[in-house]
XYZ file of C-alpha atoms in Angstrom:
400
model
C 21.058 -8.100 -16.464
C 21.284 -11.594 -16.734
C 24.692 -11.736 -14.982
C 23.224 -9.981 -11.757
C 20.518 -12.497 -11.581
C 22.866 -15.695 -11.998
C 24.637 -14.180 -9.251
C 21.462 -13.835 -7.027
C 20.623 -17.316 -7.815
C 24.034 -18.962 -6.545
C 23.864 -20.560 -3.237
C 26.669 -19.026 -1.014
C 27.351 -22.256 0.243
C 28.744 -23.219 -3.407
C 30.851 -20.066 -3.543
C 32.369 -20.856 -0.086
C 33.094 -24.415 -0.727
C 34.908 -23.382 -3.770
C 36.909 -20.870 -2.116
C 37.868 -23.166 0.524
C 38.857 -25.741 -1.874
C 41.087 -23.287 -4.140
C 42.786 -22.099 -1.048
C 43.416 -25.584 0.184
C 44.775 -26.492 -3.146
C 47.066 -23.814 -3.688
C 48.467 -23.635 -0.181
C 49.293 -27.607 -0.477
C 50.700 -27.252 -4.007
C 52.780 -24.205 -3.337
C 53.993 -25.379 -0.090
C 55.225 -28.493 -1.487
C 56.914 -26.650 -4.324
C 58.543 -24.083 -2.321
C 59.733 -26.543 0.197
C 61.447 -28.434 -2.629
C 63.222 -25.143 -3.994
C 63.795 -23.144 -0.953
C 62.307 -23.972 2.349
C 64.265 -27.218 2.964
C 67.561 -25.044 2.441
C 66.310 -22.951 5.712
C 65.710 -26.138 8.049
C 62.100 -26.366 7.917
C 60.559 -30.002 8.463
C 59.318 -31.641 5.269
C 55.788 -30.914 4.269
C 54.620 -34.299 4.540
C 51.316 -35.869 4.995
C 50.955 -34.131 8.333
C 51.676 -30.544 7.179
C 49.100 -31.488 4.290
C 46.369 -32.761 6.807
C 46.665 -29.612 8.790
C 46.718 -27.272 5.711
C 43.338 -28.906 4.928
C 42.071 -28.576 8.416
C 42.950 -24.900 8.172
C 41.485 -24.289 4.680
C 38.509 -26.685 4.309
C 35.972 -25.508 6.866
C 35.670 -22.066 5.303
C 33.117 -23.976 3.373
C 30.791 -23.657 5.982
C 31.888 -20.265 7.305
C 28.674 -18.323 6.908
C 26.556 -21.033 8.464
C 29.018 -21.870 11.378
C 31.202 -18.792 11.532
C 32.406 -19.615 15.425
C 32.978 -23.324 14.442
C 35.162 -22.588 11.451
C 36.722 -20.011 13.514
C 37.724 -22.476 16.287
C 38.661 -25.482 13.990
C 40.730 -23.153 11.337
C 42.876 -21.222 14.214
C 43.690 -24.490 16.178
C 44.546 -26.424 13.135
C 46.681 -23.246 12.308
C 48.216 -23.325 15.908
C 48.941 -27.063 15.538
C 50.718 -26.471 12.155
C 52.705 -23.940 13.579
C 53.529 -25.561 16.844
C 54.933 -28.693 14.680
C 57.352 -26.486 13.103
C 56.340 -26.063 9.696
C 56.847 -22.992 7.669
C 54.128 -20.845 8.854
C 53.553 -18.278 6.336
C 51.882 -20.800 4.356
C 48.432 -20.911 6.078
C 47.845 -17.186 7.078
C 44.967 -16.418 5.011
C 42.430 -19.016 5.977
C 42.391 -17.859 9.637
C 41.972 -14.496 8.482
C 39.218 -14.999 6.335
C 37.597 -16.753 9.301
C 37.977 -13.878 11.381
C 36.604 -11.407 9.042
C 33.471 -13.608 8.810
C 32.971 -13.663 12.863
C 33.613 -9.869 12.902
C 31.177 -9.276 10.086
C 28.531 -11.297 11.725
C 28.667 -10.710 15.526
C 28.350 -7.519 17.819
C 31.256 -5.604 18.394
C 32.144 -7.132 21.854
C 32.369 -10.747 20.406
C 34.168 -9.501 17.513
C 36.877 -8.336 19.695
C 37.738 -11.329 21.214
C 37.951 -13.003 17.388
C 40.377 -10.293 16.433
C 42.418 -10.783 19.575
C 42.926 -14.317 18.818
C 43.871 -14.027 15.045
C 46.075 -10.930 16.055
C 47.984 -13.549 18.601
C 47.978 -16.420 16.281
C 49.430 -13.983 13.476
C 52.103 -12.711 15.961
C 53.018 -16.367 16.804
C 53.247 -17.281 13.417
C 55.718 -14.104 12.830
C 57.786 -15.339 15.691
C 57.983 -18.703 14.409
C 59.301 -17.732 10.922
C 62.061 -15.890 12.961
C 60.702 -11.872 12.849
C 61.465 -9.772 15.501
C 58.570 -9.228 18.053
C 58.043 -5.663 16.869
C 57.824 -6.647 13.412
C 55.374 -9.812 14.394
C 52.896 -7.638 16.196
C 52.984 -4.906 13.603
C 52.248 -7.460 10.869
C 49.449 -8.747 13.038
C 47.833 -5.516 13.777
C 47.913 -4.372 10.287
C 46.257 -7.415 8.976
C 43.648 -7.656 11.662
C 42.937 -3.945 11.594
C 42.512 -4.240 7.863
C 39.893 -6.929 8.093
C 38.382 -5.270 10.942
C 37.788 -2.168 9.000
C 36.126 -4.043 5.895
C 34.287 -6.743 8.017
C 32.701 -3.832 10.250
C 31.625 -1.929 7.227
C 30.103 -5.014 5.653
C 28.253 -5.446 8.908
C 26.849 -1.785 8.850
C 25.849 -2.435 5.034
C 24.191 -5.657 5.887
C 22.312 -3.799 8.847
C 21.302 -0.802 6.478
C 20.222 -3.190 3.742
C 17.946 -5.136 6.473
C 16.498 -1.872 7.680
C 15.504 -0.802 4.310
C 14.191 -4.254 3.241
C 11.893 -3.629 6.196
C 10.865 -0.276 5.449
C 10.316 -1.546 2.224
C 8.081 -4.284 2.930
C 6.328 -1.801 5.318
C 5.623 0.702 2.474
C 4.229 -2.338 0.533
C 2.064 -3.113 3.330
C 0.907 0.400 3.782
C 0.288 1.079 0.230
C -1.786 -2.205 0.205
C -3.755 -0.856 3.200
C -4.529 2.521 1.278
C -5.282 0.631 -1.902
C -7.984 -1.228 0.215
C -9.224 1.556 2.003
C -9.785 3.286 -1.387
C -11.557 0.560 -2.597
C -13.878 0.475 0.477
C -14.394 4.219 -0.022
C -15.370 3.789 -3.401
C -17.668 0.922 -2.709
C -19.426 3.059 -0.052
C -19.756 5.957 -2.578
C -21.199 3.612 -5.211
C -23.535 2.111 -2.699
C -24.690 5.531 -2.034
C -25.306 6.290 -5.615
C -27.080 3.186 -6.407
C -29.177 3.684 -3.170
C -30.155 7.073 -4.002
C -30.847 6.201 -7.743
C -32.823 3.057 -7.113
C -34.771 4.167 -4.273
C -35.808 7.350 -5.594
C -37.041 6.327 -8.983
C -38.375 3.103 -7.829
C -40.437 4.954 -5.246
C -41.570 7.364 -7.737
C -42.690 4.480 -10.095
C -44.313 2.531 -7.182
C -46.616 5.958 -6.414
C -47.421 6.556 -10.202
C -48.277 2.847 -10.668
C -50.526 2.930 -7.633
C -52.165 6.184 -8.674
C -52.636 4.866 -12.241
C -54.381 2.114 -11.145
C -56.490 3.958 -8.584
C -57.765 6.422 -10.991
C -57.591 3.878 -14.234
C -61.650 3.717 -14.599
C -62.535 7.296 -12.860
C -60.170 9.478 -14.587
C -58.227 7.852 -17.795
C -56.726 11.065 -18.428
C -54.822 10.946 -15.083
C -54.052 7.636 -15.426
C -52.479 8.031 -18.809
C -50.564 10.807 -17.184
C -49.226 8.472 -14.580
C -48.249 5.841 -17.116
C -45.985 8.454 -18.929
C -44.729 9.705 -16.008
C -43.525 5.909 -15.454
C -41.625 5.530 -18.351
C -40.279 8.830 -17.963
C -38.928 7.945 -14.530
C -37.776 4.521 -16.009
C -35.851 6.037 -18.815
C -33.907 8.313 -16.225
C -33.401 5.602 -14.113
C -31.826 3.249 -16.436
C -29.571 6.373 -17.764
C -28.242 6.891 -14.439
C -27.695 3.175 -13.816
C -25.891 2.776 -17.131
C -23.453 5.531 -15.791
C -22.853 3.828 -12.774
C -22.304 0.428 -14.087
C -19.712 1.958 -16.270
C -17.761 3.057 -13.788
C -17.671 -0.178 -12.521
C -16.655 -1.709 -15.727
C -12.833 -3.025 -15.708
C -12.508 -1.534 -19.540
C -14.323 0.450 -22.052
C -14.000 0.670 -25.642
C -13.684 4.026 -27.714
C -17.293 3.808 -28.165
C -18.298 3.802 -24.300
C -16.215 7.256 -23.755
C -19.334 9.429 -23.882
C -21.087 7.419 -21.337
C -18.371 6.858 -19.433
C -17.581 10.599 -18.890
C -21.048 11.923 -18.924
C -21.342 14.638 -16.297
C -23.180 14.094 -13.171
C -26.501 15.325 -12.223
C -26.269 18.586 -10.206
C -28.438 21.336 -9.180
C -29.376 22.190 -12.967
C -31.335 19.413 -13.093
C -33.101 20.400 -10.106
C -36.230 21.342 -12.075
C -36.771 17.791 -13.392
C -36.509 16.601 -9.965
C -39.237 18.652 -8.715
C -41.259 17.557 -11.782
C -40.983 13.747 -11.160
C -41.985 14.554 -7.612
C -45.208 16.251 -8.862
C -45.904 13.668 -11.109
C -45.731 11.456 -8.151
C -48.657 13.220 -6.985
C -46.896 15.578 -4.458
C -47.721 19.036 -4.416
C -43.843 20.714 -4.635
C -42.991 24.078 -4.251
C -39.466 25.416 -5.315
C -37.715 28.428 -3.759
C -34.471 29.824 -4.832
C -32.755 33.090 -3.364
C -28.942 34.708 -3.479
C -26.832 34.903 -6.197
C -26.519 31.829 -8.517
C -23.293 30.770 -9.268
C -21.183 27.634 -10.600
C -20.552 25.094 -8.068
C -17.842 22.448 -7.522
C -18.792 19.267 -9.131
C -18.619 17.275 -5.780
C -20.934 19.913 -3.907
C -23.338 20.469 -6.674
C -23.694 16.322 -6.708
C -24.104 16.338 -3.102
C -26.909 19.009 -2.856
C -28.865 17.232 -5.753
C -28.552 13.916 -4.039
C -29.803 15.354 -0.379
C -32.502 17.018 -2.154
C -33.412 13.620 -4.133
C -33.345 11.469 -1.140
C -35.462 14.018 1.023
C -38.236 14.157 -1.750
C -37.769 10.039 -2.113
C -38.497 10.025 1.651
C -41.399 12.369 1.191
C -43.126 10.084 -1.534
C -42.327 6.967 0.846
C -43.435 8.027 3.993
C -45.943 11.186 3.635
C -48.041 9.818 0.692
C -48.442 11.494 -2.836
C -50.835 14.073 -1.255
C -48.282 15.839 0.826
C -47.419 19.416 0.326
C -43.543 20.025 0.010
C -41.260 23.191 0.064
C -37.704 22.907 -1.252
C -35.911 26.000 -0.571
C -32.113 26.745 -1.559
C -30.282 30.019 -0.407
C -26.944 30.701 -2.324
C -24.940 32.690 0.421
C -21.745 34.417 0.014
C -19.763 31.280 1.834
C -22.224 28.579 1.866
C -25.113 26.782 0.111
C -28.151 26.489 2.615
C -31.022 24.091 1.683
C -34.228 23.054 3.216
C -36.765 20.418 2.148
C -40.030 20.498 4.499
C -43.397 18.584 4.367
C -46.511 18.861 6.024
C -47.067 15.239 6.285
C -49.711 13.297 4.689
C -50.764 9.551 4.582
C -48.188 6.941 3.763
C -48.282 4.615 0.985
C -49.202 1.085 2.236
C -46.175 -0.965 1.304
C -42.991 1.148 0.501
C -40.486 -0.533 2.949
C -37.241 1.520 4.233
C -34.133 0.544 5.003
C -32.984 3.834 7.082
C -29.715 3.852 4.592
C -30.989 7.337 3.239
C -30.657 9.537 6.201
C -27.226 8.135 6.854
C -26.492 8.602 3.194
C -27.423 12.068 3.424
C -25.378 12.898 6.558
C -22.301 10.942 5.300
C -22.318 13.198 2.045
C -22.725 16.487 3.995
C -19.783 15.684 6.283
C -17.643 14.830 3.319
C -17.741 17.933 2.194
C -17.498 19.897 5.496
C -21.161 20.606 5.826
C -23.781 19.636 8.245
C -27.304 18.033 8.001
C -30.236 17.819 10.449
C -32.962 15.737 9.471
C -36.362 15.027 11.967
C -40.154 15.573 12.618
C -41.389 18.972 12.748
C -43.021 20.386 15.477
C -46.157 21.353 13.594
C -46.122 18.051 12.208
C -44.641 16.485 8.885
C -40.857 15.942 8.395
C -37.748 18.397 7.529
C -34.214 18.012 6.040
C -31.904 21.119 6.582
C -28.373 21.137 5.391
C -25.554 23.724 4.889
C -22.531 23.253 2.623
C -19.692 25.543 2.963
C -18.503 27.433 -0.367
C -15.615 29.789 -1.630
C -16.250 33.428 -0.706
C -18.423 34.846 -3.482
C -15.592 37.379 -4.546
C -13.145 34.451 -5.124
C -15.429 31.898 -6.760
C -15.221 32.795 -10.299
C -18.904 33.033 -11.102
C -22.394 34.727 -9.887
């Protein structure tokens, strides 16, 4: 693991420089020792300063082969051609031009790489002829050497292209994951905004009406005023309970003692009677009608129906006034849940502003679960909210 990280930290220029220096030193030392032992007897010129200088010119440019592959290729092959033309023993400097050719083939398109391979093959063929090899052997030696380099270099180029594509795909996937995470956060914020609106608007509307009623009958009907104050206390406690649940969801972490609050079930139609009683305590005359076989609903659908009815009753308290008569109807069908909240209108309270978010939230909730919702004034006066939510068929729902 540590070795892999160390390799990734090493600059390629450093490794190429080290390789160029090693090749230059080995070439010069080997050539001078070989000339003294063997090449002099074969009639080659002495390996003097000119031979050393040309050998360094062949090998040292490899230090920048990744940064300027064509320049290194030209300098190395040019110096190699001069070295061969000067009559020095040609087999000494064969490998540096071959490595320069590899670099060009690995980095350039096939058309340009073919020109580099042809030049290197010609240089190797000329070196073989200068070394007194037969033309056939010289050509075969050059073809084999350049062919091996071509195979390795093209394989390296394809691998580099594949790695680049993988890196691009990885970056694209990371961007998509980030976008999905942001989208999920946005959806969660919208959901929590709807929940906060439903909780705050419903309970505060009921509190405002009940407080107004208590103030109105404080002297004329103390019993009614006391009942209104009791209702204010109950509504406040229920609002605090639901707000705590939402705030626990928003917390970054919870301790072991908070688990009960965090996983407390969301309200549903089982608490519909409490919802109706709160509306009645605000002064509305509410009648509840249920039809069809009752059954357990999915949690999301259950919460959706509860929130729609809650918002409809909240709007009634806001806009129709405490004396309005409201009818809440629920029908459990074989494959749907249908609900209707209607009021006959009344005198609206003086100061209960509306943002218009409630109707939008109800429609969003219904669409979220594949249902529909219609809300608007009635022809005979008042207002109505009608919604339908799809359910699994009754024979596969598991409860009835």
